[in-house]
Amino acid sequence: MIKWKSLSLETIVRVFPQCRKITTDVNLNEKYYRNQVLLHVNWRIEDKIKNSAQTWENLYEMHNLTEEENVLCNFTNTNTPNENSDDLDNESLQLIDEDNLDEEFMVLARSGPYTNEILIPLGNREVDLNHDWDASSKTYDIYIWYSDFENFINFHKSNDTSSPVDSSFPFSYVNWSSDQAAVIKQVSNQIEEIKSKQPQTCKTIIVQGKAGTGKSIIIKYITTLLSTELGSNSYILAAPTGVSAVLINGKTLHSVFQFPTLTGEKAKNLSDMLSDIKFLILDEYSMIGCKTLAMINRRCKDANGNTEEDFACLNVILLGDIKQLPPVKDNPFYARLCKTNLAREGRSHIENFHKTFILSTCHRQSDIDFLQVLNKLSDYNVSNDNFQLLRSRFIIEIAPDEENKFANALHLYSTQEEVKMYNIKKLSELIDHNTGNYAPVLKINSKNSCSLAGKKQEAEGLHKEIYLAKNCRIMLKSNLWFDKKLVNGSQGKVIDTIYNGTDFPSVILCEFPSILDLHLSLIKK
Ligand SMILES: Nc1ncnc2c1ncn2[C@@H]1O[C@H](COP(=O)(O)OP(=O)(O)OP(=O)(O)O)[C@@H](O)[C@H]1O
């Protein structure tokens, strides 16, 4: 039986049962070596750090733990319980020269499984320092006016006449599931009622479905239907974030409704635009909060003067999965406590929605076991079997071949620091295919490194230094040009860094798949 006991003073971690090094008993020695290895070597699963042919003694020696042992004995601030105390362990620790001591946290940090020390001084390696960073500037000498680069996006944006909407979607392969068919039938009825000017009983619907249940394809179908039946200006398709809006060929809620303030010319433009609108289709509704919904309602009412009905008579379709990401700085629709009037107003609108459709057939995931785990996860109901299945997918559990498949996958981390570490690791592994060596990496130090510069509001979360290399992947952090899919989250790569006689690169040329044609036209010029 395990008994927890809280010690009167802070102390360092120890392993029980305690084993001392007893030279006459090999088995006891093995226990001691095992304890030391588990204490000082990074590990997750015991079977993985030792194969059956090895002894713990082998491992102990392999990891040079004799030294670690001494280091651990060097803690001056280790709490050694006094003899009368029943705080366990009467082994006295040797104290030696205090000046040469490592701090406790340093030793423990080195022992943790997540140590991700950067051993390579990126940007200062020989390959980085010997690279002629000025060389590529000559290629771009034809651009005497560097403002050509600076104005690249704005120039093309103002001259763009292409339509961002892909209306030629092949629906013939789609075999609608019964829950999808019910949504389509509902919307078709609403369209018929509008066309025949019949009074509508159901105008506001929620389509709730987990990932892969076919919400995006329904949106495509409905918008195609609306374009054909009521005209391409008969609906607004929007989502709360840039990436989610791009995925459905829609707009962001903020760009449509111009939150937070709307006056003068802009108010008139919105009012004009809404005058033809019959349907408001909003995706990823888990990220739309009560306050935002209330503001959408107010905008609709302000625009067409109908203050009686919710959303001023518009048909509203919310799609998404309420269990996915919640709204930022807003109350989710399921919030029990809404503190502001605006939030309470929004919650009453959502409560008045006429119908909810639940999509339950997943069309994306064919692995039934995995699908079941995903469903259980979303219901907070994971069984031990589910957990074991997930555990079998830990990176250390899968074969190297399979692990390699994820080498270029997008990784998610919970802190900026971890993101930075991972990016630095990837950059330091990047190969220059012309030379077969590591690709030269450029380290650019910020001119100002005061703490405010790092804060989002002051300088967009600027880092003290950034590292770049040709062909390194990059991700946009703001919405530059919506119709060309240059939005927060879009991924591209660095093509070149151009100096113009300055310490800092004047231009960083980047390529994004969605504007490849524009990139080429600039180079030809
Ligand atoms: N009835 C169907 N028949 C065949 N394929 C379908 C059907 N419905 C959806 N799909 C396909 O299943 C995949 C997932 O659909 P879709 O992207 O529309 O799901 P979603 O609910 O929007 O997912 P997410 O929430 O992750 O965006 C797509 O490849 C889509 O083409």
mmCIF file of C-alpha atoms in Angstrom, residues 249-427:
data_model
loop_
_atom_site.group_PDB
_atom_site.id
_atom_site.type_symbol
_atom_site.label_atom_id
_atom_site.label_comp_id
_atom_site.label_asym_id
_atom_site.label_seq_id
_atom_site.Cartn_x
_atom_site.Cartn_y
_atom_site.Cartn_z
ATOM 1 C CA ASN A 249 -14.596 30.360 -49.601
ATOM 2 C CA GLY A 250 -16.347 32.773 -47.286
ATOM 3 C CA LYS A 251 -15.419 35.946 -45.427
ATOM 4 C CA THR A 252 -14.566 36.657 -41.824
ATOM 5 C CA LEU A 253 -17.402 37.805 -39.557
ATOM 6 C CA HIS A 254 -15.428 40.911 -38.703
ATOM 7 C CA SER A 255 -14.939 41.913 -42.324
ATOM 8 C CA VAL A 256 -18.657 41.434 -43.076
ATOM 9 C CA PHE A 257 -20.093 43.138 -40.000
ATOM 10 C CA GLN A 258 -17.237 45.557 -39.355
ATOM 11 C CA PHE A 259 -17.033 44.967 -35.599
ATOM 12 C CA PRO A 260 -16.824 46.779 -33.263
ATOM 13 C CA THR A 261 -17.893 50.198 -34.603
ATOM 14 C CA LEU A 262 -19.621 51.015 -37.830
ATOM 15 C CA THR A 263 -20.447 54.518 -38.957
ATOM 16 C CA GLY A 264 -21.059 56.692 -42.028
ATOM 17 C CA GLU A 265 -20.174 55.287 -45.446
ATOM 18 C CA LYS A 266 -19.364 51.811 -44.104
ATOM 19 C CA ALA A 267 -22.748 51.548 -42.390
ATOM 20 C CA LYS A 268 -24.480 52.489 -45.622
ATOM 21 C CA ASN A 269 -22.458 49.917 -47.598
ATOM 22 C CA LEU A 270 -23.410 47.176 -45.162
ATOM 23 C CA SER A 271 -27.017 48.227 -45.277
ATOM 24 C CA ASP A 272 -26.949 48.132 -49.124
ATOM 25 C CA MET A 273 -25.322 44.739 -49.139
ATOM 26 C CA LEU A 274 -27.778 43.241 -46.646
ATOM 27 C CA SER A 275 -30.791 44.509 -48.583
ATOM 28 C CA ASP A 276 -30.590 41.570 -51.049
ATOM 29 C CA ILE A 277 -29.480 38.990 -48.525
ATOM 30 C CA LYS A 278 -31.826 36.151 -47.609
ATOM 31 C CA PHE A 279 -29.466 33.723 -45.880
ATOM 32 C CA LEU A 280 -26.698 34.190 -43.359
ATOM 33 C CA ILE A 281 -24.520 31.063 -43.233
ATOM 34 C CA LEU A 282 -21.996 30.997 -40.410
ATOM 35 C CA ASP A 283 -19.480 28.170 -40.004
ATOM 36 C CA GLU A 284 -17.491 27.151 -36.884
ATOM 37 C CA TYR A 285 -20.236 28.418 -34.623
ATOM 38 C CA SER A 286 -18.493 27.180 -31.453
ATOM 39 C CA MET A 287 -16.189 30.187 -31.877
ATOM 40 C CA ILE A 288 -19.032 32.674 -32.219
ATOM 41 C CA GLY A 289 -19.934 33.873 -28.755
ATOM 42 C CA CYS A 290 -23.146 35.273 -27.275
ATOM 43 C CA LYS A 291 -21.943 38.866 -27.597
ATOM 44 C CA THR A 292 -20.948 38.433 -31.242
ATOM 45 C CA LEU A 293 -24.304 36.865 -32.074
ATOM 46 C CA ALA A 294 -26.061 39.779 -30.395
ATOM 47 C CA MET A 295 -23.984 42.236 -32.413
ATOM 48 C CA ILE A 296 -24.757 40.374 -35.659
ATOM 49 C CA ASN A 297 -28.435 40.592 -34.806
ATOM 50 C CA ARG A 298 -28.179 44.335 -34.115
ATOM 51 C CA ARG A 299 -26.304 44.927 -37.374
ATOM 52 C CA CYS A 300 -28.987 43.071 -39.354
ATOM 53 C CA LYS A 301 -31.747 45.059 -37.629
ATOM 54 C CA ASP A 302 -29.937 48.386 -38.128
ATOM 55 C CA ALA A 303 -29.359 47.582 -41.778
ATOM 56 C CA ASN A 304 -32.920 46.824 -42.822
ATOM 57 C CA GLY A 305 -34.903 48.667 -40.165
ATOM 58 C CA ASN A 306 -36.834 45.587 -39.049
ATOM 59 C CA THR A 307 -36.437 45.718 -35.301
ATOM 60 C CA GLU A 308 -39.163 43.194 -34.480
ATOM 61 C CA GLU A 309 -37.759 39.866 -35.625
ATOM 62 C CA ASP A 310 -34.447 38.284 -34.697
ATOM 63 C CA PHE A 311 -31.864 38.846 -37.437
ATOM 64 C CA ALA A 312 -34.352 41.129 -39.189
ATOM 65 C CA CYS A 313 -36.117 38.267 -40.979
ATOM 66 C CA LEU A 314 -32.930 36.722 -42.385
ATOM 67 C CA ASN A 315 -32.621 32.954 -42.554
ATOM 68 C CA VAL A 316 -29.646 32.034 -40.372
ATOM 69 C CA ILE A 317 -27.729 28.742 -40.521
ATOM 70 C CA LEU A 318 -25.059 28.049 -37.912
ATOM 71 C CA LEU A 319 -22.785 25.083 -38.580
ATOM 72 C CA GLY A 320 -19.946 23.575 -36.561
ATOM 73 C CA ASP A 321 -19.214 21.530 -33.494
ATOM 74 C CA ILE A 322 -20.022 23.206 -30.197
ATOM 75 C CA LYS A 323 -17.407 20.997 -28.497
ATOM 76 C CA GLN A 324 -14.615 22.493 -30.545
ATOM 77 C CA LEU A 325 -12.778 25.772 -29.858
ATOM 78 C CA PRO A 326 -14.715 28.305 -27.756
ATOM 79 C CA PRO A 327 -14.904 31.993 -28.682
ATOM 80 C CA VAL A 328 -12.132 34.418 -27.721
ATOM 81 C CA LYS A 329 -13.134 37.071 -25.151
ATOM 82 C CA ASP A 330 -16.788 36.155 -25.418
ATOM 83 C CA ASN A 331 -19.228 33.786 -23.700
ATOM 84 C CA PRO A 332 -19.803 30.475 -25.491
ATOM 85 C CA PHE A 333 -23.467 29.694 -26.191
ATOM 86 C CA TYR A 334 -23.487 27.122 -23.386
ATOM 87 C CA ALA A 335 -22.137 29.571 -20.765
ATOM 88 C CA ARG A 336 -24.297 29.485 -17.652
ATOM 89 C CA LEU A 337 -23.331 32.921 -16.531
ATOM 90 C CA CYS A 338 -23.469 35.820 -18.952
ATOM 91 C CA LYS A 339 -22.458 38.958 -17.095
ATOM 92 C CA THR A 340 -23.245 41.631 -19.676
ATOM 93 C CA ASN A 341 -26.564 42.595 -21.227
ATOM 94 C CA LEU A 342 -25.097 42.071 -24.669
ATOM 95 C CA ALA A 343 -24.104 38.494 -23.840
ATOM 96 C CA ARG A 344 -27.531 37.768 -22.315
ATOM 97 C CA GLU A 345 -29.124 39.196 -25.446
ATOM 98 C CA GLY A 346 -27.060 36.847 -27.646
ATOM 99 C CA ARG A 347 -27.905 33.854 -25.501
ATOM 100 C CA SER A 348 -31.602 34.524 -25.813
ATOM 101 C CA HIS A 349 -31.202 34.591 -29.627
ATOM 102 C CA ILE A 350 -29.505 31.203 -29.663
ATOM 103 C CA GLU A 351 -32.212 29.791 -27.390
ATOM 104 C CA ASN A 352 -34.817 30.992 -29.896
ATOM 105 C CA PHE A 353 -33.293 29.135 -32.844
ATOM 106 C CA HIS A 354 -36.012 27.096 -34.492
ATOM 107 C CA LYS A 355 -34.352 23.741 -35.218
ATOM 108 C CA THR A 356 -31.161 21.816 -34.581
ATOM 109 C CA PHE A 357 -29.883 19.076 -36.904
ATOM 110 C CA ILE A 358 -27.275 16.644 -35.686
ATOM 111 C CA LEU A 359 -24.923 15.069 -38.213
ATOM 112 C CA SER A 360 -23.678 11.793 -36.819
ATOM 113 C CA THR A 361 -22.150 9.944 -39.803
ATOM 114 C CA CYS A 362 -18.428 10.574 -40.096
ATOM 115 C CA HIS A 363 -17.360 10.567 -43.773
ATOM 116 C CA ARG A 364 -13.671 11.196 -43.241
ATOM 117 C CA GLN A 365 -12.467 8.563 -40.802
ATOM 118 C CA SER A 366 -12.674 4.935 -41.932
ATOM 119 C CA ASP A 367 -10.769 3.498 -38.955
ATOM 120 C CA ILE A 368 -13.684 2.499 -36.735
ATOM 121 C CA ASP A 369 -11.609 2.004 -33.560
ATOM 122 C CA PHE A 370 -9.996 5.415 -33.879
ATOM 123 C CA LEU A 371 -13.341 6.995 -34.653
ATOM 124 C CA GLN A 372 -14.777 5.468 -31.501
ATOM 125 C CA VAL A 373 -11.927 6.905 -29.442
ATOM 126 C CA LEU A 374 -12.481 10.347 -30.958
ATOM 127 C CA ASN A 375 -16.166 10.183 -30.089
ATOM 128 C CA LYS A 376 -15.420 9.065 -26.534
ATOM 129 C CA LEU A 377 -12.856 11.833 -26.144
ATOM 130 C CA SER A 378 -15.397 14.417 -27.153
ATOM 131 C CA ASP A 379 -17.846 12.974 -24.602
ATOM 132 C CA TYR A 380 -15.198 12.929 -21.824
ATOM 133 C CA ASN A 381 -15.705 9.208 -21.593
ATOM 134 C CA VAL A 382 -12.360 7.590 -22.436
ATOM 135 C CA SER A 383 -12.023 3.980 -21.312
ATOM 136 C CA ASN A 384 -8.791 2.234 -20.459
ATOM 137 C CA ASP A 385 -8.890 0.439 -23.839
ATOM 138 C CA ASN A 386 -9.305 3.760 -25.635
ATOM 139 C CA PHE A 387 -6.379 5.146 -23.707
ATOM 140 C CA GLN A 388 -4.187 2.153 -24.563
ATOM 141 C CA LEU A 389 -5.014 2.646 -28.240
ATOM 142 C CA LEU A 390 -3.988 6.292 -28.085
ATOM 143 C CA ARG A 391 -0.891 5.322 -26.167
ATOM 144 C CA SER A 392 0.136 2.932 -28.945
ATOM 145 C CA ARG A 393 0.449 6.025 -31.145
ATOM 146 C CA PHE A 394 2.961 7.828 -28.920
ATOM 147 C CA ILE A 395 5.899 8.820 -31.058
ATOM 148 C CA ILE A 396 8.279 6.513 -29.185
ATOM 149 C CA GLU A 397 5.950 3.575 -29.803
ATOM 150 C CA ILE A 398 5.752 3.754 -33.567
ATOM 151 C CA ALA A 399 8.275 2.362 -36.040
ATOM 152 C CA PRO A 400 10.884 4.823 -37.426
ATOM 153 C CA ASP A 401 9.457 4.477 -40.958
ATOM 154 C CA GLU A 402 6.081 5.594 -39.773
ATOM 155 C CA GLU A 403 7.545 8.310 -37.587
ATOM 156 C CA ASN A 404 9.285 9.734 -40.668
ATOM 157 C CA LYS A 405 5.919 10.226 -42.320
ATOM 158 C CA PHE A 406 5.236 12.898 -39.706
ATOM 159 C CA ALA A 407 8.583 14.659 -40.134
ATOM 160 C CA ASN A 408 7.017 17.561 -41.999
ATOM 161 C CA ALA A 409 3.631 17.478 -40.316
ATOM 162 C CA LEU A 410 2.421 20.590 -38.581
ATOM 163 C CA HIS A 411 3.184 20.258 -34.856
ATOM 164 C CA LEU A 412 1.086 21.780 -32.104
ATOM 165 C CA TYR A 413 2.717 23.107 -28.951
ATOM 166 C CA SER A 414 1.292 24.788 -25.913
ATOM 167 C CA THR A 415 3.926 27.500 -25.471
ATOM 168 C CA GLN A 416 5.734 29.956 -27.768
ATOM 169 C CA GLU A 417 9.030 28.739 -26.368
ATOM 170 C CA GLU A 418 8.375 25.161 -27.495
ATOM 171 C CA VAL A 419 7.391 26.403 -30.949
ATOM 172 C CA LYS A 420 10.637 28.338 -31.158
ATOM 173 C CA MET A 421 12.684 25.322 -30.051
ATOM 174 C CA TYR A 422 11.044 23.089 -32.627
ATOM 175 C CA ASN A 423 11.541 25.615 -35.423
ATOM 176 C CA ILE A 424 15.187 26.017 -34.521
ATOM 177 C CA LYS A 425 15.648 22.263 -34.551
ATOM 178 C CA LYS A 426 14.048 21.990 -38.003
ATOM 179 C CA LEU A 427 16.132 24.886 -39.314
#
